Tab-separated table of C-alpha atoms and ligand atoms in Angstrom:
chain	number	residue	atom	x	y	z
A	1	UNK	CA	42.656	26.208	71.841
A	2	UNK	CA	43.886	27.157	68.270
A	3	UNK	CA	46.089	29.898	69.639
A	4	UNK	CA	47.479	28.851	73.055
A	5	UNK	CA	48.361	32.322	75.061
A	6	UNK	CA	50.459	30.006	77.474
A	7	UNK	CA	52.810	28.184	75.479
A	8	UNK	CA	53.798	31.663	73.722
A	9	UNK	CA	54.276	32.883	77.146
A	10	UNK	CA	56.480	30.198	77.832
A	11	UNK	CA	58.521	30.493	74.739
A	12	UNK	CA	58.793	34.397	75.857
A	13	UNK	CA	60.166	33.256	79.322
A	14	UNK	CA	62.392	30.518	77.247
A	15	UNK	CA	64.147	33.208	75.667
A	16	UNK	CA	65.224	35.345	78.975
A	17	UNK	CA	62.494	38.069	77.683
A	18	UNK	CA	59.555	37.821	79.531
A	19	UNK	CA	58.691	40.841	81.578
A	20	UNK	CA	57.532	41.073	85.512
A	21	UNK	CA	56.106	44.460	87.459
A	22	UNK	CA	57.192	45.040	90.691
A	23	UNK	CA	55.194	47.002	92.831
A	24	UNK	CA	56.808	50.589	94.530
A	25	UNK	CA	55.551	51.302	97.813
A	26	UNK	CA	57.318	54.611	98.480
A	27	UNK	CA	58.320	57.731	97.003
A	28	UNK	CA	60.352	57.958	94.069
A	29	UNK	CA	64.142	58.515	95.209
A	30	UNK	CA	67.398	57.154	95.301
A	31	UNK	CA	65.730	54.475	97.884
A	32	UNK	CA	62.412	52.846	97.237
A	33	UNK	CA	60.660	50.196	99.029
A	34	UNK	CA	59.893	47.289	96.228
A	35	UNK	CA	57.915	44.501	97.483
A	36	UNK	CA	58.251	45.510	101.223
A	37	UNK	CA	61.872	45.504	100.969
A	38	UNK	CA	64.388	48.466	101.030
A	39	UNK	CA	66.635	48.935	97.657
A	40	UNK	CA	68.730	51.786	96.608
A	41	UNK	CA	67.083	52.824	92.562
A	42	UNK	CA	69.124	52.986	89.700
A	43	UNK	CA	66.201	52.679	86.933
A	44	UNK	CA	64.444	55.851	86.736
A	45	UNK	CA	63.616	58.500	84.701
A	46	UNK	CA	63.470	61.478	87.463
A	47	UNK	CA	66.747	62.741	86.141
A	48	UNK	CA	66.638	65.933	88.519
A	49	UNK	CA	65.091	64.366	91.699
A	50	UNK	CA	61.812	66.746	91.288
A	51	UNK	CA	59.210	63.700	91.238
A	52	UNK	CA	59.001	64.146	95.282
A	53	UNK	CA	59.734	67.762	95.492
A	54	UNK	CA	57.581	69.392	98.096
A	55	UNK	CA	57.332	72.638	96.680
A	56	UNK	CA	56.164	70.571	93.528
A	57	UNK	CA	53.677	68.464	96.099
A	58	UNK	CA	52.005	71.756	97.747
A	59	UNK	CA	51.694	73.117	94.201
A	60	UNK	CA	49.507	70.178	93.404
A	61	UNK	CA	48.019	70.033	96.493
A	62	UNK	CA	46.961	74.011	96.144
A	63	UNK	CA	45.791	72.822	92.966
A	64	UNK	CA	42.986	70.389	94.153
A	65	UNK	CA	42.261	72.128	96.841
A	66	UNK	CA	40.711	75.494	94.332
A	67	UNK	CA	39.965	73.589	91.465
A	68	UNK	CA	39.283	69.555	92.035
A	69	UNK	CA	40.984	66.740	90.498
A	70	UNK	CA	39.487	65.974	87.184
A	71	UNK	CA	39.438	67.816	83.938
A	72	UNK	CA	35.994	66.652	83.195
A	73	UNK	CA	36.634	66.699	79.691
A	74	UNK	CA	39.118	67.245	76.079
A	75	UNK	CA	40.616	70.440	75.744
A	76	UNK	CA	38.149	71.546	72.746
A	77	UNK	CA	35.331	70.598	75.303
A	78	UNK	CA	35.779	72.188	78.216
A	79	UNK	CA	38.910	70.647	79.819
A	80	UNK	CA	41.235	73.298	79.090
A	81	UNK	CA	41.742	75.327	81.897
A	82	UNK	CA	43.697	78.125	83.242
A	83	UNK	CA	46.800	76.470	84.716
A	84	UNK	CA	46.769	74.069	81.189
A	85	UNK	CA	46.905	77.533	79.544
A	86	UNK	CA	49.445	78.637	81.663
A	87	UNK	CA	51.901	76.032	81.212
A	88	UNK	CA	51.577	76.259	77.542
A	89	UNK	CA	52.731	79.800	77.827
A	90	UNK	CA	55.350	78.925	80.309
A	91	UNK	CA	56.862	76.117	78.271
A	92	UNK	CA	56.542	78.482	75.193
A	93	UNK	CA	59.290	80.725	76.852
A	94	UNK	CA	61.119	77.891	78.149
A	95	UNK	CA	61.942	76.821	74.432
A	96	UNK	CA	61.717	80.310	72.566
A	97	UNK	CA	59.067	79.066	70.509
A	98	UNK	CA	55.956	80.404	69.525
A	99	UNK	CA	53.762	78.181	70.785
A	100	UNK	CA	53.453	74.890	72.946
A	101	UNK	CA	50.439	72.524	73.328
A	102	UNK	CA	49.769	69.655	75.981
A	103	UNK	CA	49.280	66.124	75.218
A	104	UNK	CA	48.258	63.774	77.601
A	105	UNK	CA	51.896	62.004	77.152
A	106	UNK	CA	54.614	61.567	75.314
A	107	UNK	CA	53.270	58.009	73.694
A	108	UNK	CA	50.237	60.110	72.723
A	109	UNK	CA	52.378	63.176	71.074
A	110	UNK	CA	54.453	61.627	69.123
A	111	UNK	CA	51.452	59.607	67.411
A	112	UNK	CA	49.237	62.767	67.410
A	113	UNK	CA	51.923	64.834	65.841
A	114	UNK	CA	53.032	62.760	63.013
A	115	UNK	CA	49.859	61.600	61.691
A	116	UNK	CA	48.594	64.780	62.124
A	117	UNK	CA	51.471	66.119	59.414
A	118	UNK	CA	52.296	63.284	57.146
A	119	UNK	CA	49.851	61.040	55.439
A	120	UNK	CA	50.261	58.425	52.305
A	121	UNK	CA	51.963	60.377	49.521
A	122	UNK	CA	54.762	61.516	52.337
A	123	UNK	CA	58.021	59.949	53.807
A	124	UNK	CA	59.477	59.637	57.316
A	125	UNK	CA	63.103	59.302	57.792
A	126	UNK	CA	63.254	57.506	61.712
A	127	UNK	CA	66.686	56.826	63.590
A	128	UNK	CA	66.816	53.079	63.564
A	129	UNK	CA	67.198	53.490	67.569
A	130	UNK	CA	64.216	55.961	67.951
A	131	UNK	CA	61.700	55.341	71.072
A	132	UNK	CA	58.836	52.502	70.254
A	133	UNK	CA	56.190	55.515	70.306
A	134	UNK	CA	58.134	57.508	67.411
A	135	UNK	CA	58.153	54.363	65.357
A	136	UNK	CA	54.666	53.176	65.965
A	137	UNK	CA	53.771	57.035	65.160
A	138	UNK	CA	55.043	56.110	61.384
A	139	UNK	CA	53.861	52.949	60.989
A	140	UNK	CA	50.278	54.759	62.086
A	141	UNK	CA	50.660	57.459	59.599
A	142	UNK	CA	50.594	55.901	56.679
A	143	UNK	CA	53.566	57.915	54.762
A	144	UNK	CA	56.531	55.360	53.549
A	145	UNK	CA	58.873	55.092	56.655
A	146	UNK	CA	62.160	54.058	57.219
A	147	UNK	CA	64.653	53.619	59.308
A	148	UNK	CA	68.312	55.124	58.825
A	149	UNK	CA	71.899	53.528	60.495
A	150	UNK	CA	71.960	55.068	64.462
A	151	UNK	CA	73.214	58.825	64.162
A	152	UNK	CA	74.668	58.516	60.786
A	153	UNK	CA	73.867	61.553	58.944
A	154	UNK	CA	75.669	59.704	55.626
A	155	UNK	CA	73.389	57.099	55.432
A	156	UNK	CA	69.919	59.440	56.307
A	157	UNK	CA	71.368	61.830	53.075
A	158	UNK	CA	71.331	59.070	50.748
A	159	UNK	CA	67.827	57.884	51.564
A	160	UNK	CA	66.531	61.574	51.343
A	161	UNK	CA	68.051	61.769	48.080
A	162	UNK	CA	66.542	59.075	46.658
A	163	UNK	CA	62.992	59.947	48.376
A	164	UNK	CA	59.783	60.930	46.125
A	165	UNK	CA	57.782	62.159	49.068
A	166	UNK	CA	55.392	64.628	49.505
A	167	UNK	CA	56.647	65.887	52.685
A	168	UNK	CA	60.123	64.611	54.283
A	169	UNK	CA	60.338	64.714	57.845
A	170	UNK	CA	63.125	63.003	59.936
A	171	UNK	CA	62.538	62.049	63.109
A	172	UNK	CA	64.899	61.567	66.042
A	173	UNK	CA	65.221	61.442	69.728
A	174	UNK	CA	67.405	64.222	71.262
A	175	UNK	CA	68.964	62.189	73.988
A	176	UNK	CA	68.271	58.043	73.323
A	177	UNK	CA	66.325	56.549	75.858
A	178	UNK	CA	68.560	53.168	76.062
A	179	UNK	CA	71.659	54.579	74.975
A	180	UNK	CA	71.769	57.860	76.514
A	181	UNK	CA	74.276	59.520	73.200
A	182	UNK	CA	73.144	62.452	71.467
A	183	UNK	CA	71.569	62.880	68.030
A	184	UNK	CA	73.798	65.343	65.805
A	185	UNK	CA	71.004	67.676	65.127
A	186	UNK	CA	72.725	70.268	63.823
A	187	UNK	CA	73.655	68.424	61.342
A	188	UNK	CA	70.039	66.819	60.643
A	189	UNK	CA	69.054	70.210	60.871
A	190	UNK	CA	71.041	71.140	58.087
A	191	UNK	CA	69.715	68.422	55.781
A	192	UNK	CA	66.279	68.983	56.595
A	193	UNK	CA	66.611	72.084	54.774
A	194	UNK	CA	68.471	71.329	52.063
A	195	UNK	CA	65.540	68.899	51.296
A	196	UNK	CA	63.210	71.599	52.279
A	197	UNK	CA	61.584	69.015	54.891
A	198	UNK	CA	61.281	69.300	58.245
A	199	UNK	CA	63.057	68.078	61.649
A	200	UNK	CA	61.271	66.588	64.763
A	201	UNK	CA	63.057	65.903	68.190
A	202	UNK	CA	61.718	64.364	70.505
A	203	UNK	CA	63.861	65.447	73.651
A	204	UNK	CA	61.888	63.387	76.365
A	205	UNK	CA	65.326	62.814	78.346
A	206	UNK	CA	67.247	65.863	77.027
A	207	UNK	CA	65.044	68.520	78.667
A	208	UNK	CA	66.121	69.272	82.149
A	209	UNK	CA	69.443	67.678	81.835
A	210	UNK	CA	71.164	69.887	78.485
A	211	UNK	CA	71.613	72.797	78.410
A	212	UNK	CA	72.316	76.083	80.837
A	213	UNK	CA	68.684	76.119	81.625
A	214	UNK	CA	67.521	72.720	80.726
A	215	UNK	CA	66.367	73.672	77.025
A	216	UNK	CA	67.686	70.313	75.856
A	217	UNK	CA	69.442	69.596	72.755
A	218	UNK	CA	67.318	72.836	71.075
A	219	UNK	CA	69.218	75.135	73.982
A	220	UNK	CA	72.522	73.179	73.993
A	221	UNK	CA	73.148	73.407	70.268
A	222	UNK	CA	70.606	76.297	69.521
A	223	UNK	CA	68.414	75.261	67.131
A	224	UNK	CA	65.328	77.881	66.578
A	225	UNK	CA	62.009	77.218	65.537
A	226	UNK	CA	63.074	77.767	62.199
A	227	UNK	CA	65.820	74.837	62.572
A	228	UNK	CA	63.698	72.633	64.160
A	229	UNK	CA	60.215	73.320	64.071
A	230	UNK	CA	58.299	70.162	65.741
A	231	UNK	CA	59.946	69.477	69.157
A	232	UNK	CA	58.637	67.813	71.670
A	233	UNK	CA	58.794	66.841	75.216
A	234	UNK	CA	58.007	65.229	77.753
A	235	UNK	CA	56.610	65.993	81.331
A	236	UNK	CA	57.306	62.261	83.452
A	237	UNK	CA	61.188	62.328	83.263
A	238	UNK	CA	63.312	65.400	84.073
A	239	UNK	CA	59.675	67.625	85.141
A	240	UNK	CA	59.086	64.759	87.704
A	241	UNK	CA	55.390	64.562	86.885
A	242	UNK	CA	53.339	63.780	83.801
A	243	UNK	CA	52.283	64.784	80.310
A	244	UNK	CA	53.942	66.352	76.843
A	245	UNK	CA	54.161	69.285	74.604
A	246	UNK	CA	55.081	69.897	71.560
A	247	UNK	CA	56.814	73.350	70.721
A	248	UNK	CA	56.742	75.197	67.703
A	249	UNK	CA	55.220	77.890	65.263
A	250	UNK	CA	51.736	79.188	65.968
A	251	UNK	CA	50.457	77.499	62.719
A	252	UNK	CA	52.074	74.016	63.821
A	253	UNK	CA	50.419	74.354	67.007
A	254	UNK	CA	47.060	75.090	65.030
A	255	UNK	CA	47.113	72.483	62.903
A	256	UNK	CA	47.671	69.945	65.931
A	257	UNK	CA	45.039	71.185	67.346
A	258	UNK	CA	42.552	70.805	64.566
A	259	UNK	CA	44.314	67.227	63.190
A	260	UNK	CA	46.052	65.808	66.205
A	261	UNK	CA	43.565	62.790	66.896
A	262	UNK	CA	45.287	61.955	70.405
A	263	UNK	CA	44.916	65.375	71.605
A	264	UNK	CA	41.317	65.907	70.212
A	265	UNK	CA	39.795	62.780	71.695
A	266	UNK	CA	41.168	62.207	74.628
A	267	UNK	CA	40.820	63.552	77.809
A	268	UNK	CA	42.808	66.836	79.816
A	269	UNK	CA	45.588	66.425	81.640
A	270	UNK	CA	44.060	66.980	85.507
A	271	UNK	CA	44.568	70.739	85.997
A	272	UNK	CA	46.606	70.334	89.047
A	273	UNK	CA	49.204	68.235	87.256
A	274	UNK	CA	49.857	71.774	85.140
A	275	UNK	CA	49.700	73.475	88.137
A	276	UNK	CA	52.399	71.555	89.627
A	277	UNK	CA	54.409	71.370	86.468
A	278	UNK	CA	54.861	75.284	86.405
A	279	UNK	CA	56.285	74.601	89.633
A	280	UNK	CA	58.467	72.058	88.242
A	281	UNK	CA	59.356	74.274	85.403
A	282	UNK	CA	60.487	76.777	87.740
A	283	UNK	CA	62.818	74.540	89.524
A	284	UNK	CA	64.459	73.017	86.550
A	285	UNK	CA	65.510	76.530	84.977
A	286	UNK	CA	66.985	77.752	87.968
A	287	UNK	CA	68.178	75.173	90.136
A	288	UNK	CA	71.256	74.751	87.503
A	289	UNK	CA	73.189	72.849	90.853
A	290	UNK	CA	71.237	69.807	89.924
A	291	UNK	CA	72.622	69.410	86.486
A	292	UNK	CA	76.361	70.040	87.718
A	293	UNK	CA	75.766	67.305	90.472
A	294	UNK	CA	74.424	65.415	88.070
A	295	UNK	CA	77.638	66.013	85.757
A	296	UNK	CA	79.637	65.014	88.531
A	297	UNK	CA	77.816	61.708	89.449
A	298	UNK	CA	78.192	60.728	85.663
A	299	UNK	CA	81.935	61.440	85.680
A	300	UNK	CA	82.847	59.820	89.294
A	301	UNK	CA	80.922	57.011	87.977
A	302	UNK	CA	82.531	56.711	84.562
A	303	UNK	CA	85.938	56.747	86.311
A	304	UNK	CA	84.744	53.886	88.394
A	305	UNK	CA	83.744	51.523	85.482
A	306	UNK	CA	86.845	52.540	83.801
A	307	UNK	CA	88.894	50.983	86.795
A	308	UNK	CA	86.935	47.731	86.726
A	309	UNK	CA	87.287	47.638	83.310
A	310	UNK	CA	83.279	47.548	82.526
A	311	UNK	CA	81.821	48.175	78.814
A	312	UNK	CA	79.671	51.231	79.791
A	313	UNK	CA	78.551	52.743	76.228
A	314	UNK	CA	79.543	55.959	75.363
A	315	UNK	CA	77.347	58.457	77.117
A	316	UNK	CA	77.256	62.003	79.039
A	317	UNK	CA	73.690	61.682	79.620
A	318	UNK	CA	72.404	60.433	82.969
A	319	UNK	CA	71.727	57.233	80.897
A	320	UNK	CA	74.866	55.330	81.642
A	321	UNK	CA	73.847	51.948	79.775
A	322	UNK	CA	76.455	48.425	80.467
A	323	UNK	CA	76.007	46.653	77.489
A	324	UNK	CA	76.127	42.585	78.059
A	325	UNK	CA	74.593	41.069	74.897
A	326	UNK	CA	72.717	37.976	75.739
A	327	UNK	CA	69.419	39.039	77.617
A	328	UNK	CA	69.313	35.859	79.734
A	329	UNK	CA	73.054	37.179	81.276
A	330	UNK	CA	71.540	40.297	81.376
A	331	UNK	CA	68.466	39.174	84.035
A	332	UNK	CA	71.069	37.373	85.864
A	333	UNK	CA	72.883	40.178	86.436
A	334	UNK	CA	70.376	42.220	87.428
A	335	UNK	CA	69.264	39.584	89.656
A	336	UNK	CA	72.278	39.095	91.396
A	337	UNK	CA	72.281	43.199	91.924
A	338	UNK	CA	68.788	42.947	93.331
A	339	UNK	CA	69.867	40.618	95.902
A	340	UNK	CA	72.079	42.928	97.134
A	341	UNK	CA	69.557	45.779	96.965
A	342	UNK	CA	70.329	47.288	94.314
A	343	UNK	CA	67.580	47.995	91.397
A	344	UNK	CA	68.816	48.428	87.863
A	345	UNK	CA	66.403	47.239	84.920
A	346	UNK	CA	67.668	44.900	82.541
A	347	UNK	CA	66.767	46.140	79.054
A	348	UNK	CA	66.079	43.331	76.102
A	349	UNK	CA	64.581	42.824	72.931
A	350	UNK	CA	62.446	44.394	71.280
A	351	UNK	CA	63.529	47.163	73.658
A	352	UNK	CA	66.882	47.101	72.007
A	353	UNK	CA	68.192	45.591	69.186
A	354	UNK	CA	69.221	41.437	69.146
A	355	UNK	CA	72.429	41.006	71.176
A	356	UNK	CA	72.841	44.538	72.289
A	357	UNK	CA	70.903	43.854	76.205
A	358	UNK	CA	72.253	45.549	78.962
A	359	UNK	CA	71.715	47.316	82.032
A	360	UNK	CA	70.354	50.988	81.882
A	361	UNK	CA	71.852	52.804	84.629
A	362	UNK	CA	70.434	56.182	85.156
A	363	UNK	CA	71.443	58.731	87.888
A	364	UNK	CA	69.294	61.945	89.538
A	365	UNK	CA	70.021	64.751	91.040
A	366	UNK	CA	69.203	63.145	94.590
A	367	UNK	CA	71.666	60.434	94.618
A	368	UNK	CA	74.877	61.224	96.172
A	369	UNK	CA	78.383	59.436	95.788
A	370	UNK	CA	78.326	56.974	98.634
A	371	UNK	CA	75.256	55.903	96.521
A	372	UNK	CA	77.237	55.298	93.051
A	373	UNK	CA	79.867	53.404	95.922
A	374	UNK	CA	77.721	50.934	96.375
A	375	UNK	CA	76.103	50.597	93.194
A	376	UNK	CA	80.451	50.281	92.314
A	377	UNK	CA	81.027	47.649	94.434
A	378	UNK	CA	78.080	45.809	93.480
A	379	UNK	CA	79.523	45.408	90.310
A	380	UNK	CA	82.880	44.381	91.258
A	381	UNK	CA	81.591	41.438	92.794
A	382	UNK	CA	82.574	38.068	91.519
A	383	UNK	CA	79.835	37.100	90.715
A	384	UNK	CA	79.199	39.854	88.696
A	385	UNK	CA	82.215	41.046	87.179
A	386	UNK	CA	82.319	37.676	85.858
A	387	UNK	CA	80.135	38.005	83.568
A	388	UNK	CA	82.270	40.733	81.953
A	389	UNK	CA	85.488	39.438	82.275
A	390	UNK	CA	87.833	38.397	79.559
A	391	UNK	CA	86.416	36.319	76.846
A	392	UNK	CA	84.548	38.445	74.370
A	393	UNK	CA	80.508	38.517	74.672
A	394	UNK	CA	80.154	38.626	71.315
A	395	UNK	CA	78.767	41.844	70.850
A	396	UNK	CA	80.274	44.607	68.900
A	397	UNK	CA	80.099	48.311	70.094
B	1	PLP	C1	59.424	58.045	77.672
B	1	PLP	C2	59.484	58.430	76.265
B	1	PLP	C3	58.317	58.708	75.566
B	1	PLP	C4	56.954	58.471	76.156
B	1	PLP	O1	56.617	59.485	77.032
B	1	PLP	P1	55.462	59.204	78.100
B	1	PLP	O2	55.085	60.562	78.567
B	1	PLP	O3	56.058	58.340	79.144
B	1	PLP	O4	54.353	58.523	77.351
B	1	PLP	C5	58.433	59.182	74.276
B	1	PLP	N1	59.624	59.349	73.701
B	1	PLP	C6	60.774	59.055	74.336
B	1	PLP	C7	62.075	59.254	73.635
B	1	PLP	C8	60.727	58.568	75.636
B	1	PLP	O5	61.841	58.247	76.259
């Protein structure tokens, strides 16, 4: 065969990057049953602990139970229903903008949104660390896209200046998704204006976990719709179920929902998934608790690595990444932590840039401390710690 699928597969295990499923037989949780076997979960995105909530369940349940499963159809058809409607409203409040609209995910929004607004004669500004689905989004668009240095606002000024676009739009996420720092969006706020383009955040693991009612990066450093008018998030992390929106003015809303291909042609969200979300909504505004634990975790944990002397990147997110550099190390590592039950995903290239793999710790709401003990003492094991010990790794934070 001209092209042979299995030798590139072998070259892709060759190189410590070749990716495996395993298959979750329970709940989501700070223990999960992988494979039939018992682990305690350090890997996912359920920041809050609300993917197994049973108020969040019933809701969904109650849902069904008056209105079916499937949505039948697109929201211009005749999927758009009541509790979809509701939601919108609901999350409209939530982020004191005019508007929000559902997308089917976040993958979907970000590539609906920004080649909905920006087209050939335009220019996107990305974060060089921005989520695969942002950067895809520009590629898709068509508009000339680049990609400035991580968080440095210097660097993103001099490309506006020199830009010829149409329409400038930088794009960012709130909260990165393998690093777990914060983009300065004031500040990119600022020079959105001064270039009289526009800001979009997407804040798919900053909602639920910023802010004093889990508004994000928008609430924490209050930006308005006038600040930053495309934001977007997402409904599979913090909200513990699934989908998107994207907040903003009534005529940005309008326009997505006349241009936005991937909310157009594609079909609803099932209804009971909004109906549960508004429960989920509910829950993340007012149980604050679950961001303070959360706090605490981060900082008990923090003062742990600090003791062993571990290169945790700087983060006060519940992304708590170890950097190791090589991606074959990193698999090992996370190999040796699986043996002892423990789950923590190594994260590689393309995932992350060359020599920068690690392990992406995240926390939730539901774990407790004796949980962080043992994920601790995991990593103080010889054959572990090892691997960080002394002699530089050759990576550069
Ligand atoms: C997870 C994630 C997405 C994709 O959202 P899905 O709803 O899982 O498709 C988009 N952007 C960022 C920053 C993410 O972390």
């Amino acid at each position: 065969m001209a092209f042979d699928l299995a030798v590139w597969l072998d070259e892709r295990r060759q190189a410590g990057l070749y990716r495996q499923r395993k298959t979750v037989e329970s709940p989501q949780g700070p223990e999960v049953v992988v494979d039939g076997k018992p682990f305690l979960a350090f890997c996912s995105n359920d920041y809050l602990g609300l993917a197994n909530h049973p108020d969040i369940v019933a809701s969904f349940r109650q849902a069904t139970d008056d209105c079916g499963l499937g949505s039948g159809a697109s929201h211009l058809v005749l999927g758009h229903s009541r509790a979809h409607h509701q939601l919108e409203e609901a999350l409209a409040e939530f982020t004191g903008r005019d508007r929000a609209l559902l997308f089917a995910n976040g993958y979907m929004a970000n590539l609906g949104v920004i080649s909905a607004l920006l087209g050939k004669q335009d220019a996107v500004f990305q974060d060089r660390l921005n989520h695969a689905s942002l950067l895809d989004a520009g590629q898709l668009c068509g508009a000339r896209s680049q990609r400035y240095q991580h968080n440095d606002v210097d660097n993103l000024r001099r490309r506006l200046d020199k830009s010829d676009g149409r329409r400038k739009m930088i794009v960012t996420d709130g909260v990165f998704s393998m690093d777990g720092d914060i983009a300065p969006v004031t500040a990119l706020a600022e020079l959105a204006s001064q270039h009289q383009g526009w800001l979009m955040v997407d804040d798919a693991h900053g909602f639920g976990c910023l802010g004093n009612i889990g508004g994000g990066v928008a609430e924490l450093y209050h930006l308005d719709q006038q600040q930053l008018p495309v934001l977007i998030g997402t409904l599979g992390k913090a909200f513990g179920t699934y989908g998107a929106f994207v907040a903003g003015s009534d005529a940005l809303i309008e326009t997505l929902i006349q241009f936005a291909r991937t909310y157009i042609y594609t079909t609803a969200l099932p209804p009971a998934v909004a109906s549960a979300t508004l429960t989920s909504l509910s829950l993340l505004r007012h149980e604050h608790w679950r961001r303070t634990h959360l706090q605490d975790l981060i900082h008990y944990f923090r003062t742990g690595c600090a003791q062993l002397g571990l290169p945790l990147l700087p983060s006060s997110t519940p992304i708590q990444p170890l950097l190791v550099g090589d991606a074959s190390q990193t698999v090992s590592i996370s190999q040796v932590l699986y043996d002892h039950g423990i789950m923590v995903t190594p994260i590689r290239p393309p995932t992350v840039p060359k020599g920068t793999a690690r392990l992406r710790i995240t926390f939730s709401a539901a774990h407790q401390r004796h949980h962080l003990d043992r994920l601790l003492d995991a990593l103080s094991l010889p054959s572990v710690a090892c691997w960080f010990r002394g002699d530089d790794n050759g990576v550069k934070l």
